[in-house]
Coordinates of C-alpha atoms in Angstrom, one line a residue:
Chain A
M1 CA 18.1 -25.4 86.3
T2 CA 16.7 -28.7 85.3
L3 CA 17.1 -29.5 81.7
S4 CA 16.2 -32.9 80.3
P5 CA 19.1 -34.7 78.8
A6 CA 17.4 -34.7 75.4
T7 CA 17.6 -30.9 75.1
R8 CA 21.3 -30.9 75.7
D9 CA 21.9 -33.6 73.1
A10 CA 19.6 -32.0 70.6
P11 CA 21.4 -32.0 67.2
R12 CA 23.3 -28.9 66.3
D13 CA 24.3 -28.2 62.8
T14 CA 27.9 -27.2 62.9
A15 CA 30.9 -29.3 64.0
S16 CA 32.1 -26.7 66.5
E17 CA 28.8 -26.8 68.3
D18 CA 29.0 -30.6 68.3
A19 CA 32.4 -30.5 69.9
R20 CA 31.2 -27.9 72.5
S21 CA 28.3 -30.1 73.6
R22 CA 30.5 -33.1 73.8
R23 CA 32.8 -31.1 76.1
R24 CA 29.9 -30.0 78.2
R25 CA 28.7 -33.6 78.5
H26 CA 32.1 -34.5 79.9
R27 CA 31.9 -32.0 82.6
R28 CA 28.5 -33.0 83.8
P29 CA 27.7 -36.3 85.6
R30 CA 26.1 -39.0 83.6
T31 CA 22.3 -38.8 83.5
P32 CA 20.7 -41.5 85.6
L33 CA 19.1 -44.4 83.7
S34 CA 15.6 -43.5 84.9
R35 CA 16.0 -40.1 83.4
R36 CA 17.2 -41.4 80.1
L37 CA 14.4 -43.9 80.0
L38 CA 11.9 -41.2 80.7
G39 CA 13.3 -39.1 77.8
W40 CA 13.1 -42.1 75.6
L41 CA 9.5 -42.7 76.5
A42 CA 8.6 -39.1 75.8
A43 CA 10.2 -39.3 72.4
A44 CA 8.5 -42.6 71.7
W45 CA 5.2 -41.0 72.6
F46 CA 5.7 -38.4 69.9
L47 CA 6.9 -40.9 67.3
L48 CA 4.4 -43.6 67.9
P49 CA 1.4 -42.3 65.7
A50 CA 3.6 -41.7 62.7
L51 CA 5.3 -45.1 63.2
V52 CA 2.0 -47.0 63.5
V53 CA 0.5 -45.4 60.3
F54 CA 3.7 -45.8 58.3
V55 CA 4.3 -49.4 59.3
F56 CA 0.7 -50.4 58.8
F57 CA 0.0 -48.7 55.5
V58 CA 3.5 -48.5 53.8
L59 CA 5.9 -51.1 55.2
I60 CA 3.5 -54.0 55.8
P61 CA 1.9 -53.7 52.3
I62 CA 5.4 -53.8 50.7
A63 CA 6.3 -56.8 52.8
V64 CA 3.1 -58.5 51.8
A65 CA 3.9 -57.8 48.1
F66 CA 7.2 -59.6 48.6
Y67 CA 5.4 -62.5 50.3
T68 CA 2.5 -63.0 47.8
S69 CA 4.9 -62.7 44.9
L70 CA 6.0 -66.2 45.8
F71 CA 2.5 -67.7 45.3
R72 CA 0.1 -68.5 42.6
W73 CA -2.8 -66.6 44.1
G74 CA -6.1 -65.1 42.9
G75 CA -6.3 -62.7 45.8
F76 CA -9.1 -64.4 47.8
G77 CA -8.5 -66.4 50.9
P78 CA -4.9 -67.0 52.2
P79 CA -2.3 -67.8 49.5
T80 CA -1.5 -71.5 49.6
D81 CA -0.1 -72.5 46.2
F82 CA 3.6 -71.8 46.8
A83 CA 5.4 -71.2 43.5
G84 CA 8.8 -70.1 44.6
L85 CA 10.3 -67.8 42.0
D86 CA 8.1 -69.0 39.2
N87 CA 6.3 -65.7 39.0
F88 CA 9.6 -63.9 38.5
T89 CA 10.8 -66.4 35.9
R90 CA 7.6 -65.9 34.0
L91 CA 7.9 -62.2 34.3
F92 CA 11.4 -62.0 33.0
A93 CA 10.4 -64.0 30.0
D94 CA 7.3 -61.9 29.3
P95 CA 7.7 -59.7 26.2
V96 CA 5.1 -57.2 27.6
F97 CA 7.3 -56.7 30.6
H98 CA 10.4 -56.2 28.5
G99 CA 8.4 -53.6 26.6
D100 CA 7.5 -51.9 29.9
L101 CA 11.2 -51.6 30.8
W102 CA 12.0 -50.3 27.3
R103 CA 9.2 -47.8 27.3
G104 CA 10.1 -46.6 30.7
L105 CA 13.7 -46.0 29.4
V106 CA 12.4 -44.2 26.3
L107 CA 10.3 -41.9 28.4
V108 CA 13.2 -41.2 30.7
V109 CA 15.6 -40.4 27.8
L110 CA 13.0 -38.2 26.1
S111 CA 12.5 -36.3 29.4
I112 CA 16.2 -35.8 29.9
V113 CA 16.8 -34.8 26.3
I114 CA 13.7 -32.7 25.6
Q115 CA 11.6 -31.9 28.6
L116 CA 14.2 -30.9 31.1
P117 CA 16.2 -28.6 28.7
F118 CA 12.9 -27.1 27.7
A119 CA 12.1 -26.4 31.4
L120 CA 15.6 -25.1 31.9
G121 CA 15.4 -22.7 28.9
T122 CA 12.0 -21.4 30.2
A123 CA 13.4 -20.9 33.7
V124 CA 16.4 -19.0 32.3
L125 CA 14.0 -16.9 30.2
L126 CA 11.8 -16.1 33.2
N127 CA 14.7 -15.5 35.5
Q128 CA 15.4 -12.3 33.6
R129 CA 13.7 -9.1 34.5
M130 CA 10.6 -8.8 32.3
R131 CA 7.1 -7.5 32.6
G132 CA 4.4 -10.0 33.7
R133 CA 7.0 -12.5 34.8
A134 CA 5.1 -13.6 37.9
I135 CA 2.0 -14.3 35.8
Y136 CA 3.9 -16.3 33.2
R137 CA 5.4 -18.4 36.0
M138 CA 2.0 -19.0 37.4
I139 CA 0.5 -20.1 34.1
F140 CA 3.4 -22.4 33.2
F141 CA 3.1 -24.2 36.6
A142 CA -0.7 -24.4 36.5
P143 CA -0.9 -27.8 34.6
Y144 CA 1.1 -29.4 37.4
V145 CA -1.8 -28.6 39.8
L146 CA -4.4 -30.3 37.7
S147 CA -5.0 -33.9 38.3
E148 CA -3.6 -36.5 35.9
V149 CA -7.2 -37.6 35.2
V150 CA -8.4 -34.2 34.1
T151 CA -5.3 -33.8 32.0
G152 CA -5.7 -37.2 30.5
V153 CA -9.4 -36.7 29.6
L154 CA -8.6 -33.2 28.2
F155 CA -5.9 -34.5 25.9
G156 CA -7.9 -37.6 25.0
M157 CA -10.4 -35.1 23.5
I158 CA -7.7 -32.9 21.9
F159 CA -6.2 -35.9 20.1
L160 CA -9.6 -37.5 19.2
P161 CA -9.4 -38.8 15.6
E162 CA -11.2 -36.5 13.2
H163 CA -13.0 -34.4 15.7
G164 CA -10.1 -33.3 17.9
L165 CA -8.2 -30.0 18.0
A166 CA -4.9 -31.7 17.2
D167 CA -6.2 -33.1 13.9
A168 CA -7.7 -29.8 12.9
L169 CA -4.2 -28.2 13.6
V170 CA -2.1 -30.6 11.6
R171 CA -4.5 -31.4 8.8
D172 CA -3.4 -28.4 6.7
L173 CA 0.2 -28.5 7.5
P174 CA 2.6 -30.0 4.9
V175 CA 4.8 -32.3 7.0
L176 CA 2.7 -33.2 9.9
D177 CA -0.6 -33.9 8.1
G178 CA 0.2 -37.6 8.2
L179 CA -0.2 -37.6 11.9
A180 CA -3.9 -36.8 11.7
G181 CA -6.1 -39.5 13.2
R182 CA -3.1 -41.5 14.4
W183 CA -1.9 -40.0 17.7
F184 CA -3.0 -42.5 20.3
S185 CA -4.3 -45.2 18.0
D186 CA -1.0 -46.0 16.2
Q187 CA 1.8 -48.0 17.8
D188 CA 4.5 -45.7 16.5
T189 CA 3.0 -42.4 17.5
V190 CA 1.4 -43.3 20.9
L191 CA 4.5 -43.0 23.0
P192 CA 5.6 -39.6 21.6
T193 CA 2.1 -38.3 22.1
V194 CA 2.0 -39.5 25.7
F195 CA 5.3 -37.8 26.1
L196 CA 3.9 -34.6 24.7
V197 CA 1.1 -34.6 27.3
M198 CA 3.6 -35.4 30.1
T199 CA 5.7 -32.4 29.0
W200 CA 2.6 -30.2 29.1
K201 CA 1.8 -31.4 32.6
Y202 CA 5.3 -31.6 34.2
F203 CA 7.7 -29.2 32.6
G204 CA 6.4 -26.3 34.8
F205 CA 7.4 -28.2 37.9
H206 CA 10.9 -28.7 36.8
M207 CA 11.0 -25.0 35.7
M208 CA 10.1 -24.0 39.2
L209 CA 12.9 -26.2 40.6
Y210 CA 15.3 -24.5 38.2
L211 CA 14.0 -21.0 39.0
A212 CA 14.6 -21.8 42.7
G213 CA 18.1 -23.0 41.8
L214 CA 18.8 -19.9 39.6
Q215 CA 18.0 -17.7 42.6
S216 CA 21.0 -19.1 44.4
V217 CA 23.5 -18.3 41.6
P218 CA 25.3 -15.2 42.9
S219 CA 25.1 -12.3 40.6
E220 CA 28.6 -11.2 41.6
V221 CA 30.0 -14.2 39.9
L222 CA 28.1 -13.6 36.7
E223 CA 29.2 -10.0 36.8
A224 CA 32.8 -11.0 37.3
A225 CA 32.5 -13.3 34.3
A226 CA 31.0 -10.6 32.2
I227 CA 33.8 -8.2 33.1
D228 CA 36.3 -10.9 32.1
G229 CA 34.7 -10.8 28.7
A230 CA 32.4 -13.9 28.9
G231 CA 29.4 -13.7 26.6
P232 CA 25.9 -14.7 27.7
W233 CA 26.3 -18.3 26.4
Q234 CA 29.7 -18.7 28.1
R235 CA 28.4 -17.3 31.3
F236 CA 25.5 -19.8 31.2
R237 CA 27.7 -22.7 30.2
H238 CA 30.6 -22.1 32.6
V239 CA 28.9 -20.3 35.6
T240 CA 25.2 -20.9 35.8
L241 CA 25.1 -24.5 34.6
P242 CA 27.8 -25.9 37.1
L243 CA 26.2 -23.9 40.0
L244 CA 22.8 -25.4 39.0
G245 CA 24.3 -28.9 39.1
P246 CA 22.6 -30.1 42.3
T247 CA 19.2 -28.9 41.1
L248 CA 19.6 -30.6 37.8
R249 CA 20.6 -33.9 39.4
I250 CA 17.5 -33.8 41.7
S251 CA 15.3 -33.0 38.7
V252 CA 16.6 -35.9 36.7
F253 CA 16.2 -38.1 39.8
L254 CA 12.5 -37.1 40.1
S255 CA 11.9 -37.7 36.3
V256 CA 13.2 -41.2 36.5
I257 CA 11.2 -42.1 39.7
G258 CA 8.2 -40.6 38.1
A259 CA 8.6 -42.7 34.9
I260 CA 9.0 -45.9 37.0
Q261 CA 5.6 -45.3 38.7
L262 CA 3.7 -43.7 35.8
F263 CA 0.1 -44.9 35.9
D264 CA -2.7 -42.4 36.2
L265 CA -2.0 -40.3 33.1
V266 CA -1.4 -43.2 30.8
W267 CA -4.3 -45.2 32.2
V268 CA -6.7 -42.4 31.3
L269 CA -5.1 -41.6 28.0
T270 CA -4.7 -45.0 26.5
A271 CA -5.1 -47.7 29.2
G272 CA -1.7 -49.0 27.8
G273 CA -2.9 -49.6 24.3
P274 CA -2.9 -50.1 21.4
T275 CA -1.7 -53.6 22.0
H276 CA 0.6 -52.8 25.0
S277 CA 2.4 -50.1 23.0
S278 CA 2.1 -47.5 25.8
E279 CA 1.9 -49.9 28.7
T280 CA 4.0 -49.1 31.8
M281 CA 5.0 -51.5 34.7
A282 CA 2.3 -50.1 36.9
I283 CA -0.4 -50.6 34.2
T284 CA 0.8 -54.2 33.7
M285 CA 0.6 -54.7 37.4
F286 CA -2.9 -53.2 37.6
Q287 CA -4.1 -55.4 34.7
Y288 CA -2.9 -58.6 36.3
G289 CA -3.8 -57.7 39.9
F290 CA -7.2 -56.1 39.4
K291 CA -8.6 -57.3 36.1
R292 CA -7.2 -60.8 35.7
Y293 CA -7.0 -61.7 39.4
Q294 CA -3.4 -63.0 39.1
V295 CA -2.4 -61.3 42.3
G296 CA 0.7 -63.4 42.9
Y297 CA 2.1 -62.5 39.4
A298 CA 1.0 -58.9 39.9
S299 CA 2.9 -58.8 43.2
A300 CA 6.0 -60.0 41.4
I301 CA 5.7 -57.0 39.1
S302 CA 5.4 -54.8 42.3
V303 CA 8.5 -56.3 43.7
V304 CA 10.4 -55.6 40.5
M305 CA 9.2 -52.0 40.5
F306 CA 10.4 -51.7 44.0
A307 CA 13.7 -53.2 43.2
V308 CA 14.2 -51.0 40.1
S309 CA 13.5 -47.8 42.0
L310 CA 15.6 -48.9 45.0
V311 CA 18.6 -49.9 42.9
F312 CA 18.3 -46.7 40.9
S313 CA 17.9 -44.5 44.0
L314 CA 20.8 -46.0 45.8
A315 CA 23.1 -46.0 42.7
Y316 CA 22.1 -42.5 41.8
Q317 CA 22.8 -41.3 45.3
R318 CA 26.0 -43.1 45.5
F319 CA 27.3 -41.7 42.2
A320 CA 25.4 -38.6 41.3
L321 CA 24.0 -37.0 44.4
R322 CA 26.9 -37.8 46.7
R323 CA 28.5 -34.4 46.2
D324 CA 25.2 -32.6 46.9
L325 CA 23.7 -34.4 49.8
R326 CA 26.6 -36.3 51.4
G327 CA 24.6 -39.5 51.8
A328 CA 21.1 -38.1 52.1
I329 CA 18.5 -40.9 52.3
T330 CA 21.0 -43.7 53.0
A331 CA 22.6 -41.8 55.8
A332 CA 19.6 -39.8 57.0
G333 CA 21.6 -37.6 59.3
A334 CA 22.9 -35.7 56.3
V335 CA 19.5 -34.7 55.1
R336 CA 19.5 -31.0 56.0
Chain B
M1 CA 21.0 0.6 21.5
T2 CA 18.5 -0.7 19.1
A3 CA 19.4 -4.3 20.1
R4 CA 17.7 -4.0 23.5
P5 CA 14.1 -3.5 22.5
A6 CA 14.5 -6.1 19.7
R7 CA 15.8 -8.7 22.2
S8 CA 13.0 -7.8 24.6
V9 CA 10.4 -8.3 21.8
S10 CA 11.8 -11.7 20.8
R11 CA 11.9 -12.8 24.4
H12 CA 8.3 -11.9 24.9
L13 CA 7.4 -13.7 21.7
L14 CA 9.1 -16.8 23.0
V15 CA 7.3 -16.7 26.3
W16 CA 4.0 -16.2 24.5
L17 CA 4.7 -19.2 22.4
I18 CA 5.3 -21.4 25.4
G19 CA 2.3 -19.8 27.1
A20 CA 0.2 -20.8 24.1
F21 CA 1.3 -24.4 24.4
I22 CA -0.1 -24.3 28.0
V23 CA -3.1 -22.2 27.5
V24 CA -4.5 -23.3 24.2
P25 CA -5.6 -26.8 25.5
L26 CA -7.2 -25.1 28.5
G27 CA -9.0 -22.4 26.5
Y28 CA -10.1 -25.1 24.0
A29 CA -11.8 -27.0 26.8
V30 CA -13.5 -23.9 28.3
L31 CA -14.8 -22.7 24.9
S32 CA -15.9 -26.2 23.8
G33 CA -18.0 -26.4 27.0
F34 CA -20.1 -23.6 25.6
K35 CA -20.8 -25.5 22.3
S36 CA -23.0 -28.4 21.4
T37 CA -21.1 -31.6 20.4
A38 CA -22.4 -31.1 16.8
D39 CA -20.9 -27.6 16.7
L40 CA -17.7 -28.8 18.3
T41 CA -17.0 -31.5 15.7
R42 CA -18.0 -29.1 12.9
D43 CA -15.7 -26.3 14.0
P44 CA -13.2 -27.2 16.8
F45 CA -11.4 -23.8 16.4
G46 CA -14.1 -21.1 16.4
L47 CA -15.9 -19.3 19.1
P48 CA -19.1 -20.9 20.2
S49 CA -22.1 -19.6 18.2
P50 CA -24.5 -19.5 19.9
W51 CA -22.9 -19.6 23.4
R52 CA -24.8 -22.4 25.1
L53 CA -24.7 -22.5 28.9
S54 CA -26.6 -25.7 29.2
N55 CA -23.6 -28.0 29.5
Y56 CA -22.2 -26.1 32.4
T57 CA -25.5 -25.4 34.1
G58 CA -26.6 -29.0 33.7
I59 CA -23.6 -30.2 35.5
L60 CA -23.8 -27.6 38.2
S61 CA -27.3 -28.5 39.0
S62 CA -26.5 -32.2 39.2
G63 CA -26.1 -33.7 42.7
A64 CA -23.3 -36.1 41.6
F65 CA -20.9 -33.3 40.7
W66 CA -21.3 -31.6 44.0
R67 CA -21.1 -34.8 45.9
Q68 CA -17.8 -35.6 44.2
I69 CA -16.5 -32.1 45.1
A70 CA -17.5 -32.5 48.7
N71 CA -16.0 -36.0 48.9
S72 CA -12.7 -34.8 47.5
A73 CA -12.6 -31.8 49.7
G74 CA -13.5 -33.7 52.9
I75 CA -10.9 -36.5 52.1
A76 CA -8.2 -33.9 51.3
A77 CA -8.9 -31.9 54.5
A78 CA -8.8 -35.1 56.6
T79 CA -5.7 -36.4 54.9
A80 CA -3.9 -33.0 55.5
L81 CA -5.0 -33.0 59.1
V82 CA -3.8 -36.5 59.8
T83 CA -0.6 -36.2 57.8
V84 CA 0.5 -32.9 59.4
A85 CA -0.5 -33.7 63.0
V86 CA 1.2 -37.1 62.9
S87 CA 4.3 -35.7 61.1
A88 CA 4.6 -32.7 63.3
M89 CA 4.9 -34.9 66.4
A90 CA 7.4 -37.2 64.8
A91 CA 9.4 -34.3 63.3
F92 CA 9.5 -32.8 66.8
A93 CA 10.9 -36.0 68.3
F94 CA 13.5 -36.2 65.5
A95 CA 14.5 -32.6 65.8
R96 CA 14.5 -32.1 69.5
Y97 CA 15.1 -35.5 71.3
A98 CA 18.2 -37.5 71.4
F99 CA 17.2 -41.1 71.8
R100 CA 18.6 -44.5 70.8
G101 CA 17.6 -45.5 67.3
R102 CA 16.8 -41.9 66.2
E103 CA 18.9 -42.2 63.0
F104 CA 17.5 -45.6 62.3
F105 CA 13.9 -44.5 62.5
F106 CA 14.5 -41.3 60.6
T107 CA 16.2 -43.3 57.8
L108 CA 13.2 -45.6 57.8
F109 CA 10.9 -42.7 57.1
A110 CA 13.3 -41.0 54.7
M111 CA 13.5 -44.3 52.7
G112 CA 9.7 -43.9 52.2
L113 CA 10.5 -41.1 49.8
M114 CA 11.6 -43.6 47.1
F115 CA 8.8 -46.2 47.5
P116 CA 6.6 -46.0 44.5
F117 CA 3.0 -45.9 45.6
A118 CA 2.1 -48.5 42.9
V119 CA 4.3 -51.1 44.6
A120 CA 2.1 -51.1 47.7
V121 CA -1.3 -50.5 46.2
L122 CA -2.2 -54.2 45.5
P123 CA -1.4 -55.5 49.0
L124 CA -2.8 -52.3 50.4
F125 CA -6.1 -53.1 48.7
I126 CA -6.1 -56.6 50.1
L127 CA -5.4 -55.2 53.6
L128 CA -8.1 -52.6 53.4
R129 CA -10.6 -55.3 52.2
A130 CA -9.7 -57.4 55.2
L131 CA -10.2 -54.4 57.5
G132 CA -13.5 -53.6 56.0
L133 CA -12.3 -50.2 54.9
L134 CA -13.4 -50.5 51.3
D135 CA -16.0 -47.9 50.4
N136 CA -14.9 -46.0 53.5
P137 CA -13.1 -42.7 53.2
L138 CA -10.7 -43.8 55.9
G139 CA -9.4 -46.4 53.5
V140 CA -8.1 -43.6 51.4
I141 CA -7.2 -41.1 54.1
L142 CA -5.0 -43.3 56.2
P143 CA -2.8 -44.7 53.3
Q144 CA -2.5 -41.2 51.8
A145 CA -1.4 -39.9 55.1
A146 CA 1.1 -42.8 55.4
F147 CA 2.6 -42.1 52.0
G148 CA 2.7 -38.4 52.8
L149 CA 4.7 -38.8 56.0
P150 CA 8.2 -39.1 54.6
M151 CA 8.2 -35.8 52.8
T152 CA 6.3 -34.0 55.5
I153 CA 8.6 -35.2 58.3
V154 CA 11.7 -34.3 56.3
I155 CA 10.4 -30.7 55.7
L156 CA 9.1 -30.1 59.3
R157 CA 12.2 -31.6 61.0
Q158 CA 14.3 -29.2 58.9
F159 CA 12.1 -26.3 60.0
F160 CA 11.9 -27.3 63.7
R161 CA 15.7 -27.4 63.8
T162 CA 15.9 -23.8 62.9
I163 CA 14.0 -22.8 66.1
P164 CA 16.7 -22.1 68.7
G165 CA 17.1 -24.5 71.6
E166 CA 17.4 -21.6 74.0
L167 CA 13.7 -20.9 73.4
E168 CA 12.8 -24.4 74.7
E169 CA 15.1 -24.0 77.6
A170 CA 13.5 -20.8 78.6
A171 CA 10.0 -22.3 78.3
V172 CA 11.0 -25.3 80.4
I173 CA 12.5 -23.0 83.1
D174 CA 9.2 -21.1 83.1
G175 CA 7.5 -24.4 83.9
C176 CA 6.4 -25.5 80.4
S177 CA 6.2 -29.3 79.8
R178 CA 7.6 -30.8 76.6
F179 CA 4.2 -31.2 75.1
G180 CA 3.2 -27.7 76.3
F181 CA 6.3 -26.3 74.5
F182 CA 5.4 -28.3 71.3
W183 CA 1.8 -27.3 71.4
R184 CA 1.8 -23.7 72.6
I185 CA 5.2 -22.4 71.3
L186 CA 6.6 -24.6 68.5
L187 CA 3.5 -25.2 66.4
P188 CA 2.4 -21.5 66.4
M189 CA 6.0 -20.6 65.4
A190 CA 6.0 -23.2 62.6
R191 CA 2.8 -21.9 61.1
P192 CA 4.4 -21.1 57.7
A193 CA 6.0 -24.5 57.4
L194 CA 2.7 -26.2 58.5
G195 CA 0.8 -24.2 55.9
T196 CA 3.2 -25.4 53.2
V197 CA 3.0 -29.1 54.1
S198 CA -0.8 -28.8 54.4
V199 CA -1.1 -27.3 51.0
L200 CA 1.1 -30.1 49.6
A201 CA -1.0 -32.8 51.3
I202 CA -4.3 -31.2 50.1
V203 CA -3.2 -31.0 46.4
T204 CA -1.8 -34.5 46.4
S205 CA -5.0 -35.9 47.9
W206 CA -7.3 -33.9 45.7
N207 CA -5.5 -35.3 42.6
N208 CA -5.1 -38.9 43.8
F209 CA -6.8 -41.4 41.4
F210 CA -5.3 -44.8 41.9
L211 CA -6.4 -45.4 45.5
P212 CA -9.9 -43.9 45.3
L213 CA -10.5 -45.8 42.1
L214 CA -9.9 -49.0 43.9
V215 CA -11.3 -48.3 47.3
L216 CA -14.3 -46.0 46.7
T217 CA -16.4 -47.9 44.2
D218 CA -19.7 -46.8 45.6
P219 CA -20.8 -43.6 43.7
K220 CA -21.8 -42.2 47.1
W221 CA -18.1 -41.8 48.0
Q222 CA -16.5 -41.1 44.6
T223 CA -14.0 -38.3 44.4
I224 CA -13.6 -35.8 41.5
P225 CA -10.8 -37.7 39.5
V226 CA -12.8 -40.9 39.7
G227 CA -16.0 -39.1 38.8
V228 CA -14.4 -37.4 35.8
Q229 CA -13.2 -40.8 34.5
Q230 CA -16.6 -42.4 35.1
F231 CA -18.4 -39.4 33.4
Q232 CA -16.2 -39.7 30.4
G233 CA -17.0 -43.4 30.1
Q234 CA -20.7 -42.7 30.4
Y235 CA -20.9 -39.8 28.0
S236 CA -18.0 -40.7 25.7
T237 CA -19.6 -39.4 22.6
N238 CA -20.9 -36.1 24.0
Y239 CA -17.5 -34.4 23.7
A240 CA -18.7 -30.9 24.7
L241 CA -20.4 -32.1 27.8
V242 CA -17.3 -34.1 28.9
L243 CA -15.1 -31.1 28.3
A244 CA -17.5 -28.9 30.4
Y245 CA -17.2 -31.5 33.2
I246 CA -13.5 -31.4 33.3
V247 CA -13.4 -27.6 33.1
L248 CA -15.6 -27.5 36.2
A249 CA -13.5 -30.1 37.8
M250 CA -10.4 -27.9 37.2
V251 CA -11.9 -24.8 38.8
P252 CA -11.4 -25.8 42.5
A253 CA -7.8 -26.9 41.9
L254 CA -6.9 -23.8 40.0
A255 CA -8.7 -21.5 42.5
F256 CA -6.8 -23.2 45.4
Y257 CA -3.6 -22.9 43.5
S258 CA -4.1 -19.1 42.9
V259 CA -4.7 -18.7 46.7
A260 CA -1.9 -21.0 48.0
E261 CA 0.6 -20.6 45.2
R262 CA 3.5 -19.5 47.4
Q263 CA 3.1 -22.3 49.9
L264 CA 2.7 -24.9 47.2
I265 CA 5.8 -23.9 45.2
G266 CA 7.8 -23.3 48.3
G267 CA 6.9 -26.8 49.6
L268 CA 7.6 -28.5 46.3
T269 CA 11.0 -27.0 45.8
A270 CA 12.0 -27.4 49.4
G271 CA 10.7 -31.0 49.5
A272 CA 12.4 -31.9 46.2
T273 CA 15.8 -30.5 47.0
K274 CA 15.9 -31.5 50.6
G275 CA 14.4 -35.0 50.1

């Protein structure tokens, strides 16, 4: 029986199996170097295409962004005008960039306070037995399948001053009638309106995550709680919610990462206006990189976006996801 | 006993309210497409009278719309093919081989899950320009595949691990090579997982805007999202026509969703929680 060493060492999930394979390895003679080399070459052969594509189109561009962020550079010819950290100093003094960070934070907070509870409520509602449940789920998720551009153009039309559906809806209402005609054109209303569109588009995705999470809440536990006299709210608060913890933490994580890189939807809806009041980091980067040809400065924005998402990801994993994933992305072995 | 029907009614009412929040904008677009812009601005709520087909038929008989659909479909199919083929090989190596540096390389890919695409887009553009890949579908396909790798590899590795090692041992005893096992046994067994990741790749590619906007400036290569944006710029005052255009742009995505719903949702929930 000739088995390649790789098969024997293939990862097993449980600790006991690990121990067994370790014992087995002890009994057998060490595999010769040529064999191990051959195994390594075979693995490399399978890995190579992915590695080439990934290094070339993901890692190198990110490295280049770091490099060019140190230059004053218009994007043509090689960068020569070394500027050190000047681009970053300028960036951190730029009120538009402060605004980007602030608006990102506002969208994250709005998502966590409004969008995710809304998605959770809908998921709990649709997790109950009711007629047409599958169709409702399908409809609520549908906006997530549409492209950001189609969504953006659609809501651009709906919120059109005077001619749009939204104005027609609020015009005759007592409290909201002041909103008519303002939506995207007023600095105070533009961000909430963008958030409304984001909720329309993305809440179905989070609802689906929660529905998947709710499936894993054992009904025995809920029944036991009911027998002990817990009402629906108490069952939700003390049984369902804690068991849903991992799903909720993932959903918050995805919301934040999504807010950091938000571009398409806002670009189509407002292009960042009026006067930067809906601008995101990615839009600022796009403006400088592709409209004003300040590629060095735009690269500095890219680098900060990278740093923000990296620091957030690592911190979040360290403090929030540790219980769920035991290390996950930082210790890849644990991603199961 | 009277409480139950009452609760059921209020529950349905709530679901219908949320449903209206989703459906009203879509229905508004569909109906508006049947109006003239003059009718639309006069009465945004009402049913079209008369029902005009000319917006829809005009777009459907235009070459530009169909070219954009074909471009999007071709690029999405090619992206899915490259992403899944390359990821499946890598996931096989990660799941089935023990080699030096395996954890390092896997971490490298897994880290890709948290790289925002916008970070790389500017240097990526410069790189593609240097390679002469602007106005070339490959300039969109390859980066999309590269950014799709982390999620796809994580999902497929997970799936490959569930296929028992004994199966491979048996195949090897029967004289199957490693590649033969991968190609003739593992991939056919992994068909559900491959379907899921393909659907994910297709939808992501179909909806991508940032990269095609930068790379494919020649109208010959424009994809649907870029086409929609251009069309809106061009006919910005003909609201009814623009709405008809986006309705028609939605149809393929929604049709694909209704067919591949299970795979898409399965993939997203698995990808999100396992990432």
